Short mmCIF file of C-alpha atoms in Angstrom, two decimals:
data_model
loop_
_atom_site.label_atom_id
_atom_site.label_comp_id
_atom_site.label_asym_id
_atom_site.label_seq_id
_atom_site.Cartn_x
_atom_site.Cartn_y
_atom_site.Cartn_z
CA MET X 1 0.42 10.94 -22.85
CA ASP X 2 3.25 9.30 -21.52
CA THR X 3 2.69 8.66 -18.03
CA SER X 4 4.47 6.62 -14.34
CA GLU X 5 1.14 4.99 -15.37
CA SER X 6 2.34 4.06 -19.03
CA ARG X 7 5.90 3.54 -18.16
CA ALA X 8 5.78 1.16 -15.85
CA LYS X 9 2.83 -0.80 -17.79
CA ARG X 10 5.42 -0.38 -20.75
CA ILE X 11 8.84 -2.07 -18.79
CA PHE X 12 7.00 -4.34 -15.87
CA THR X 13 4.78 -5.72 -19.38
CA GLU X 14 8.37 -6.57 -20.21
CA ARG X 15 10.58 -8.06 -16.96
CA ALA X 16 6.88 -9.13 -15.57
CA ALA X 17 9.43 -12.75 -16.32
CA LEU X 18 12.12 -12.03 -14.01
CA TYR X 19 9.82 -11.20 -10.99
CA VAL X 20 8.67 -14.18 -10.91
CA THR X 21 11.77 -15.54 -8.71
CA SER X 22 12.33 -11.96 -7.80
CA ASP X 23 15.11 -12.93 -4.63
CA THR X 24 13.64 -9.68 -3.18
CA HIS X 25 9.89 -10.22 -4.19
CA ALA X 26 9.63 -13.73 -3.04
CA ASP X 27 11.15 -13.11 0.04
CA PRO X 28 9.57 -15.66 1.86
CA ARG X 29 10.97 -13.71 6.02
CA VAL X 30 9.58 -10.46 3.87
CA LEU X 31 6.51 -12.10 3.12
CA ALA X 32 5.86 -13.80 6.02
CA ARG X 33 5.93 -10.29 7.82
CA VAL X 34 3.77 -8.70 5.65
CA VAL X 35 1.42 -11.32 6.52
CA ASP X 36 2.70 -12.21 10.57
CA LEU X 37 1.50 -7.70 10.13
CA SER X 38 -1.59 -8.20 8.46
CA ALA X 39 -3.16 -10.10 11.72
CA PRO X 40 -5.55 -11.69 8.96
CA GLU X 41 -8.58 -13.76 9.83
CA PRO X 42 -10.44 -16.86 8.17
CA ASP X 43 -13.32 -14.73 7.42
CA TRP X 44 -11.89 -11.73 6.11
CA ALA X 45 -12.16 -10.47 1.78
CA ALA X 46 -8.53 -8.60 1.06
CA LEU X 47 -7.22 -6.58 -1.19
CA ASP X 48 -3.80 -6.88 -2.65
CA ILE X 49 -2.86 -3.29 -4.88
CA ALA X 50 -0.89 -4.02 -8.21
CA THR X 51 0.10 -7.81 -7.08
CA GLY X 52 2.71 -7.50 -9.81
CA THR X 53 3.04 -11.83 -10.01
CA GLY X 54 1.10 -12.43 -6.82
CA HIS X 55 3.69 -13.35 -4.53
CA THR X 56 1.53 -11.45 -1.22
CA ALA X 57 -1.52 -12.05 -2.87
CA VAL X 58 -0.90 -16.21 -2.78
CA ALA X 59 0.85 -15.45 1.39
CA LEU X 60 -2.57 -13.94 2.29
CA ALA X 61 -4.53 -16.89 0.54
CA PRO X 62 -4.89 -19.48 2.94
CA HIS X 63 -5.10 -17.08 6.19
CA VAL X 64 -8.66 -14.74 4.92
CA ARG X 65 -11.80 -16.31 3.07
CA VAL X 66 -11.27 -14.81 -0.86
CA VAL X 67 -7.77 -12.75 -1.79
CA ILE X 68 -8.37 -10.42 -5.06
CA GLY X 69 -5.14 -9.09 -6.09
CA THR X 70 -5.56 -6.02 -8.94
CA ASP X 71 -2.68 -5.06 -11.30
CA LEU X 72 -1.85 -2.32 -14.61
CA THR X 73 -0.37 -4.83 -16.28
CA PRO X 74 -1.89 -8.07 -17.97
CA GLU X 75 1.02 -9.77 -18.55
CA MET X 76 2.03 -9.49 -15.03
CA LEU X 77 -1.42 -11.13 -13.54
CA ARG X 78 -0.50 -13.76 -16.28
CA GLN X 79 2.39 -14.36 -14.40
CA ALA X 80 0.35 -14.11 -11.13
CA ALA X 81 -2.61 -17.28 -12.27
CA ARG X 82 0.83 -19.36 -13.37
CA LEU X 83 2.23 -19.32 -9.82
CA ARG X 84 -1.86 -19.67 -8.09
CA ALA X 85 -2.23 -22.65 -10.50
CA GLU X 86 0.80 -24.33 -8.86
CA ARG X 87 -0.28 -23.30 -5.24
CA SER X 88 -3.83 -25.04 -6.48
CA LEU X 89 -5.43 -21.81 -4.38
CA VAL X 90 -8.71 -21.96 -5.30
CA SER X 91 -9.48 -18.79 -3.45
CA VAL X 92 -7.23 -16.41 -5.52
CA SER X 93 -8.53 -14.34 -8.42
CA PHE X 94 -6.47 -11.92 -10.34
CA ALA X 95 -7.56 -8.35 -12.01
CA VAL X 96 -7.55 -6.14 -13.97
CA ALA X 97 -6.76 -2.43 -12.48
CA ASP X 98 -5.10 1.11 -11.46
CA SER X 99 -4.92 1.76 -8.09
CA HIS X 100 -5.38 5.48 -9.19
CA HIS X 101 -8.77 4.50 -9.37
CA LEU X 102 -10.54 1.22 -7.95
CA PRO X 103 -12.93 -0.95 -9.19
CA PHE X 104 -14.89 -1.72 -6.25
CA PRO X 105 -17.54 -0.59 -3.83
CA GLY X 106 -16.79 1.65 -0.97
CA ASP X 107 -16.05 -0.68 3.09
CA ALA X 108 -15.31 -3.46 0.17
CA PHE X 109 -12.37 -5.29 2.48
CA ALA X 110 -10.88 -6.06 6.07
CA LEU X 111 -7.34 -5.71 4.93
CA VAL X 112 -5.35 -4.47 1.34
CA THR X 113 -1.99 -5.28 1.13
CA CYS X 114 0.92 -2.91 -1.29
CA ARG X 115 4.37 -4.14 -1.48
CA ARG X 116 6.51 -2.60 -3.33
CA PRO X 117 4.48 -1.29 -6.16
CA ALA X 118 3.97 2.70 -4.35
CA HIS X 119 7.77 4.19 -5.69
CA HIS X 120 5.80 4.14 -9.04
CA PHE X 121 1.93 5.35 -7.97
CA SER X 122 2.16 8.15 -10.10
CA ASP X 123 -0.54 10.37 -7.45
CA ILE X 124 0.42 9.59 -4.09
CA ALA X 125 -2.56 10.54 -2.28
CA ARG X 126 -5.40 9.40 -4.86
CA ALA X 127 -3.38 6.35 -4.19
CA LEU X 128 -4.11 6.11 -0.42
CA SER X 129 -7.73 7.14 -0.85
CA GLU X 130 -8.64 4.57 -2.75
CA MET X 131 -7.29 2.14 -0.46
CA ARG X 132 -9.04 3.98 2.26
CA ARG X 133 -12.61 4.44 0.23
CA VAL X 134 -11.97 0.21 -0.37
CA LEU X 135 -11.69 -0.70 3.34
CA ARG X 136 -14.40 -1.12 5.34
CA PRO X 137 -14.64 0.63 9.46
CA HIS X 138 -11.29 -0.85 11.63
CA GLY X 139 -10.17 -2.12 8.70
CA ARG X 140 -6.25 -2.78 8.24
CA LEU X 141 -4.11 -1.49 6.02
CA VAL X 142 -0.07 -3.42 4.94
CA ILE X 143 2.43 -1.09 3.66
CA ASP X 144 6.37 -3.25 2.62
CA ASP X 145 8.01 -0.28 -0.14
CA ARG X 146 11.09 1.02 -0.81
CA SER X 147 12.08 3.09 1.12
CA VAL X 148 15.24 6.69 2.03
CA ALA X 149 16.76 7.26 5.59
CA GLU X 150 16.86 10.20 6.80
CA ASP X 151 19.29 11.78 5.05
CA ASP X 152 19.07 14.45 2.31
CA PHE X 153 22.46 12.26 0.34
CA ILE X 154 20.72 8.87 0.79
CA ASP X 155 17.71 10.44 -0.07
CA ALA X 156 18.44 12.35 -2.80
CA CYS X 157 21.44 9.68 -4.24
CA MET X 158 18.73 6.48 -3.96
CA ASN X 159 15.68 7.61 -5.97
CA GLN X 160 18.25 9.26 -8.51
CA LEU X 161 19.20 5.00 -8.80
CA ASP X 162 15.79 3.93 -9.08
CA ARG X 163 15.40 6.63 -12.08
CA HIS X 164 17.82 5.37 -13.85
CA HIS X 165 16.78 1.46 -13.27
CA ASP X 166 12.56 2.20 -14.28
CA GLU X 167 11.50 5.27 -15.17
CA SER X 168 8.24 4.97 -14.07
CA HIS X 169 9.60 5.35 -10.73
CA VAL X 170 8.18 8.30 -9.09
CA ARG X 171 10.09 8.38 -5.39
CA GLU X 172 11.07 6.21 -2.74
CA TYR X 173 9.42 8.05 0.63
CA ARG X 174 10.84 8.30 3.95
CA PRO X 175 9.67 6.62 7.04
CA SER X 176 8.62 10.59 8.26
CA GLU X 177 7.47 11.12 4.62
CA TRP X 178 4.64 8.18 5.09
CA LYS X 179 3.48 8.80 8.45
CA GLU X 180 2.17 12.23 7.35
CA MET X 181 0.40 11.21 3.97
CA LEU X 182 -1.34 8.20 5.69
CA ALA X 183 -2.46 10.68 8.95
CA ALA X 184 -3.05 13.03 5.77
CA CYS X 185 -6.28 9.72 4.10
CA GLY X 186 -7.40 8.92 7.42
CA PHE X 187 -5.11 5.89 8.84
CA LEU X 188 -3.88 5.27 12.35
CA VAL X 189 -0.70 4.42 11.56
CA GLU X 190 0.58 1.76 14.14
CA VAL X 191 3.44 0.05 12.64
CA VAL X 192 6.77 1.83 10.67
CA GLU X 193 9.36 -0.94 10.47
CA PRO X 194 12.58 0.77 8.60
CA TYR X 195 14.19 -2.19 7.39
CA ARG X 196 17.45 -2.55 4.68
CA GLN X 197 19.18 -4.73 2.45
CA HIS X 198 22.61 -5.83 1.77
CA ARG X 199 22.01 -6.17 -2.44
CA PRO X 200 24.27 -6.72 -5.70
CA LEU X 201 24.78 -3.32 -7.91
CA THR X 202 22.65 -6.42 -10.42
CA ALA X 203 20.35 -5.30 -8.64
CA LEU X 204 19.73 -2.24 -9.99
CA THR X 205 20.99 -3.04 -13.56
CA ALA X 206 19.16 -5.80 -15.40
CA GLY X 207 16.57 -5.26 -17.70
CA VAL X 208 18.33 -1.99 -17.84
CA SER X 209 18.93 0.14 -20.72
CA PRO X 210 23.02 -0.43 -21.47
CA GLU X 211 22.51 4.03 -21.73
CA ASN X 212 21.36 3.91 -18.44
CA VAL X 213 23.38 1.47 -17.15
CA ALA X 214 26.38 3.91 -17.60
CA ARG X 215 24.57 6.27 -16.00
CA ILE X 216 24.56 3.81 -13.11
CA HIS X 217 28.60 2.80 -12.62
CA ALA X 218 28.98 7.33 -13.01
CA LEU X 219 26.70 8.10 -10.55
CA LEU X 220 28.50 5.34 -8.32
CA ALA X 221 32.31 6.45 -9.43
CA ALA X 222 31.10 9.90 -8.77
CA LEU X 223 30.95 9.51 -5.09
CA ASP X 224 33.43 10.28 -2.48
CA ALA X 225 34.31 7.95 0.17
CA ASN X 226 31.15 9.14 3.06
CA GLN X 227 29.11 8.79 0.24
CA ARG X 228 30.04 5.16 -0.56
CA ALA X 229 30.36 4.51 3.38
CA ALA X 230 26.59 5.80 4.16
CA LEU X 231 25.91 4.07 1.57
CA ASN X 232 27.49 0.45 1.75
CA LEU X 233 28.94 0.78 -1.21
CA ARG X 234 31.57 -2.13 -0.83
CA ASP X 235 33.08 -5.74 -2.45
CA VAL X 236 30.98 -8.25 -1.51
CA ASP X 237 32.44 -12.06 -3.93
CA GLY X 238 34.13 -9.91 -5.67
CA ALA X 239 31.24 -8.34 -7.14
CA PRO X 240 29.69 -4.65 -5.50
CA HIS X 241 26.93 -4.31 -3.22
CA LEU X 242 25.06 -1.66 -2.01
CA ASP X 243 22.17 -1.28 0.84
CA HIS X 244 18.15 -0.80 -0.54
CA TRP X 245 16.43 1.09 2.32
CA TYR X 246 12.79 -0.54 2.76
CA VAL X 247 9.28 0.09 5.19
CA LEU X 248 6.79 -1.56 6.20
CA ILE X 249 3.70 -0.73 7.80
CA SER X 250 0.50 -1.30 8.85
CA ALA X 251 -2.24 1.11 9.83
CA ARG X 252 -6.29 1.25 10.64
CA CYS X 253 -9.07 2.88 9.12
CA CYS X 254 -10.00 5.36 11.76
CA PRO X 255 -13.70 5.54 12.79
#
């Protein structure tokens, strides 16, 4: 069966090397904010879910006792292991795991982070429930993911663009949806920080099939002036750029 997880595994195997140097995944400002919201303590065990090439796990490592990074794609973890070796970190380990079925006992971690994979999860409620299960009482969850504005056009357009960019994409959620989903899974949401980045169109077309690149260009070419303005779609130094929406969230397990 061609599930979202199997599509993600295939796509990220092909693109793993791109994520090592990805300006958005390696962004030091966002990584620093993730660490700040985590408020880590030296004796903590932390879990970084769908760690990809390990940027978040490596950023957390100096601040906690141990970090485990999981991912569905072995090739991503091979890239993460190289990054760990470059930083000479001994407190970080990696394991292949499905975010919907985490291979850890309950109450095992003081901190769970999940940075940029959630829009690929085929069952977001199941994944959040697993995060809740492995966190100890009052444990902290920090999420950083692609998002959309509380606007129907931006929601529909950005989700369609991302489906053309990556066929394993499921949904970029609005901040209001995140609050509802987390509350339903037993989390107390403490911080919600939406933010935007104005990025080149190549962020959506790099590594994408010619057919889907054509679909991305056709979708943007069909927009009217108001829609282009809503996306902040304009040329910068001769190259088209548009806004991408994200959200940072910090939450705790309800007692």
